[in-house]
Amino acid sequence: MQQLSFLPGEMTPGERSLIQRALKTLDRHLHEPGVAFTSTHAAREWLILNMAGLEREEFRVLYLNNQNQLIAGETLFTGTINRTEVHPREVIKRALYHNAAAVVLAHNHPSGEVPPQQGRPPYH
């Protein structure tokens, strides 16, 4: 479960408990197999909810069947606060393992900034 540090302001213990229970319920439903992604916007919104408040960069993969339903989702690589390395071989290996018809690739920027990566290839 993620920390609630991304929420502004002070909270009472009761508010904190309520929000944590709500996030836990949401998290459980977000990870249920069979969630259908009807558009790239739907996948983007799912990922924003799922990755909110992370303190390190993560590279995640959603594995979809031929009806764009979620088979599984996982964090393949975790980096530092401003960098994570991605190994395409591992992405392909896991997609084959899940027998995925499609994949959605995502990573976050905990700092909120998306600087251009001059002279550095996007994948290693």
mmCIF file of C-alpha atoms in Angstrom:
data_model
loop_
_atom_site.group_PDB
_atom_site.id
_atom_site.type_symbol
_atom_site.label_atom_id
_atom_site.label_comp_id
_atom_site.label_asym_id
_atom_site.label_seq_id
_atom_site.Cartn_x
_atom_site.Cartn_y
_atom_site.Cartn_z
ATOM 1 C CA MET A 1 0.000 0.000 0.000
ATOM 2 C CA GLN A 2 1.305 3.411 -0.934
ATOM 3 C CA GLN A 3 1.985 6.204 1.500
ATOM 4 C CA LEU A 4 -0.509 9.054 1.626
ATOM 5 C CA SER A 5 2.210 11.692 1.396
ATOM 6 C CA PHE A 6 0.931 12.781 -2.015
ATOM 7 C CA LEU A 7 -2.246 14.165 -0.391
ATOM 8 C CA PRO A 8 -2.048 17.825 0.636
ATOM 9 C CA GLY A 9 -2.766 19.061 4.143
ATOM 10 C CA GLU A 10 -3.190 17.495 7.552
ATOM 11 C CA MET A 11 -5.550 14.575 8.155
ATOM 12 C CA THR A 12 -7.122 13.185 11.280
ATOM 13 C CA PRO A 13 -6.427 9.514 12.079
ATOM 14 C CA GLY A 14 -10.022 8.726 11.081
ATOM 15 C CA GLU A 15 -9.639 10.433 7.705
ATOM 16 C CA ARG A 16 -6.332 8.682 7.097
ATOM 17 C CA SER A 17 -7.896 5.300 7.956
ATOM 18 C CA LEU A 18 -10.892 5.919 5.692
ATOM 19 C CA ILE A 19 -8.690 6.937 2.761
ATOM 20 C CA GLN A 20 -6.393 3.936 3.275
ATOM 21 C CA ARG A 21 -9.387 1.556 3.287
ATOM 22 C CA ALA A 22 -10.775 3.195 0.142
ATOM 23 C CA LEU A 23 -7.396 2.953 -1.595
ATOM 24 C CA LYS A 24 -7.076 -0.698 -0.588
ATOM 25 C CA THR A 25 -10.519 -1.459 -2.060
ATOM 26 C CA LEU A 26 -9.688 0.475 -5.229
ATOM 27 C CA ASP A 27 -6.326 -1.298 -5.485
ATOM 28 C CA ARG A 28 -8.013 -4.701 -5.217
ATOM 29 C CA HIS A 29 -10.476 -3.821 -8.004
ATOM 30 C CA LEU A 30 -7.783 -2.297 -10.213
ATOM 31 C CA HIS A 31 -5.849 -5.560 -10.179
ATOM 32 C CA GLU A 32 -8.723 -7.907 -10.936
ATOM 33 C CA PRO A 33 -8.109 -9.854 -14.138
ATOM 34 C CA GLY A 34 -10.631 -9.063 -16.844
ATOM 35 C CA VAL A 35 -10.609 -5.265 -16.588
ATOM 36 C CA ALA A 36 -11.160 -4.108 -20.180
ATOM 37 C CA PHE A 37 -9.282 -1.179 -21.674
ATOM 38 C CA THR A 38 -11.545 0.272 -24.345
ATOM 39 C CA SER A 39 -9.159 3.074 -25.305
ATOM 40 C CA THR A 40 -5.684 4.423 -24.686
ATOM 41 C CA HIS A 41 -7.351 7.049 -22.479
ATOM 42 C CA ALA A 42 -8.826 4.290 -20.270
ATOM 43 C CA ALA A 43 -5.406 2.627 -19.931
ATOM 44 C CA ARG A 44 -3.814 5.983 -19.115
ATOM 45 C CA GLU A 45 -6.390 6.754 -16.415
ATOM 46 C CA TRP A 46 -5.960 3.258 -14.904
ATOM 47 C CA LEU A 47 -2.199 3.746 -14.763
ATOM 48 C CA ILE A 48 -2.476 7.223 -13.229
ATOM 49 C CA LEU A 49 -4.664 5.828 -10.431
ATOM 50 C CA ASN A 50 -2.406 2.828 -10.013
ATOM 51 C CA MET A 51 0.880 4.732 -9.921
ATOM 52 C CA ALA A 52 -0.125 7.846 -7.946
ATOM 53 C CA GLY A 53 2.206 8.740 -5.132
ATOM 54 C CA LEU A 54 5.134 6.509 -6.068
ATOM 55 C CA GLU A 55 8.428 7.856 -4.772
ATOM 56 C CA ARG A 56 10.686 6.052 -7.274
ATOM 57 C CA GLU A 57 10.530 5.586 -11.002
ATOM 58 C CA GLU A 58 8.870 2.340 -11.982
ATOM 59 C CA PHE A 59 8.433 0.656 -15.333
ATOM 60 C CA ARG A 60 5.179 -1.259 -15.484
ATOM 61 C CA VAL A 61 3.648 -3.570 -18.021
ATOM 62 C CA LEU A 62 -0.004 -4.464 -18.485
ATOM 63 C CA TYR A 63 -0.568 -7.759 -20.297
ATOM 64 C CA LEU A 64 -3.804 -7.890 -22.300
ATOM 65 C CA ASN A 65 -5.700 -10.640 -24.090
ATOM 66 C CA ASN A 66 -7.096 -10.280 -27.614
ATOM 67 C CA GLN A 67 -10.153 -8.435 -26.229
ATOM 68 C CA ASN A 68 -7.950 -5.860 -24.453
ATOM 69 C CA GLN A 69 -8.814 -7.322 -21.054
ATOM 70 C CA LEU A 70 -6.209 -7.336 -18.325
ATOM 71 C CA ILE A 71 -4.491 -10.685 -17.858
ATOM 72 C CA ALA A 72 -1.941 -9.314 -15.401
ATOM 73 C CA GLY A 73 -0.002 -6.188 -14.575
ATOM 74 C CA GLU A 74 3.369 -5.923 -12.914
ATOM 75 C CA THR A 75 6.258 -3.664 -12.079
ATOM 76 C CA LEU A 76 9.201 -5.035 -14.049
ATOM 77 C CA PHE A 77 11.815 -2.478 -13.077
ATOM 78 C CA THR A 78 12.214 -0.068 -10.181
ATOM 79 C CA GLY A 79 14.793 2.690 -10.299
ATOM 80 C CA THR A 80 15.761 5.773 -8.388
ATOM 81 C CA ILE A 81 13.908 9.049 -7.987
ATOM 82 C CA ASN A 82 14.843 10.110 -11.521
ATOM 83 C CA ARG A 83 15.853 7.052 -13.534
ATOM 84 C CA THR A 84 15.043 3.433 -14.226
ATOM 85 C CA GLU A 85 16.636 1.023 -16.657
ATOM 86 C CA VAL A 86 14.495 -1.116 -18.925
ATOM 87 C CA HIS A 87 15.623 -4.353 -20.526
ATOM 88 C CA PRO A 88 13.425 -5.178 -23.566
ATOM 89 C CA ARG A 89 14.367 -8.863 -23.369
ATOM 90 C CA GLU A 90 12.655 -9.125 -19.967
ATOM 91 C CA VAL A 91 9.542 -7.339 -21.240
ATOM 92 C CA ILE A 92 9.233 -9.791 -24.128
ATOM 93 C CA LYS A 93 9.943 -12.799 -21.907
ATOM 94 C CA ARG A 94 7.149 -11.812 -19.489
ATOM 95 C CA ALA A 95 4.684 -11.052 -22.320
ATOM 96 C CA LEU A 96 5.288 -14.536 -23.720
ATOM 97 C CA TYR A 97 4.934 -16.046 -20.246
ATOM 98 C CA HIS A 98 1.495 -14.432 -19.862
ATOM 99 C CA ASN A 99 0.562 -15.369 -23.460
ATOM 100 C CA ALA A 100 -0.390 -11.723 -24.001
ATOM 101 C CA ALA A 101 -1.899 -10.539 -27.264
ATOM 102 C CA ALA A 102 -0.947 -6.948 -26.418
ATOM 103 C CA VAL A 103 1.028 -5.004 -23.839
ATOM 104 C CA VAL A 104 0.811 -1.507 -22.404
ATOM 105 C CA LEU A 105 4.139 -0.053 -21.252
ATOM 106 C CA ALA A 106 4.318 2.755 -18.713
ATOM 107 C CA HIS A 107 6.673 4.527 -16.380
ATOM 108 C CA ASN A 108 6.281 7.424 -14.001
ATOM 109 C CA HIS A 109 8.200 10.589 -13.160
ATOM 110 C CA PRO A 110 7.947 11.071 -9.375
ATOM 111 C CA SER A 111 9.415 14.569 -9.625
ATOM 112 C CA GLY A 112 6.640 15.587 -11.988
ATOM 113 C CA GLU A 113 9.189 16.827 -14.514
ATOM 114 C CA VAL A 114 9.771 15.124 -17.825
ATOM 115 C CA PRO A 115 13.162 16.415 -18.989
ATOM 116 C CA PRO A 116 14.499 15.454 -22.416
ATOM 117 C CA GLN A 117 17.034 12.644 -22.211
ATOM 118 C CA GLN A 118 19.778 14.013 -24.446
ATOM 119 C CA GLY A 119 22.348 11.500 -25.586
ATOM 120 C CA ARG A 120 20.764 8.623 -23.687
ATOM 121 C CA PRO A 121 18.817 5.891 -25.441
ATOM 122 C CA PRO A 122 15.313 5.368 -24.026
ATOM 123 C CA TYR A 123 15.983 1.651 -23.435
ATOM 124 C CA HIS A 124 19.089 -0.148 -22.247
#
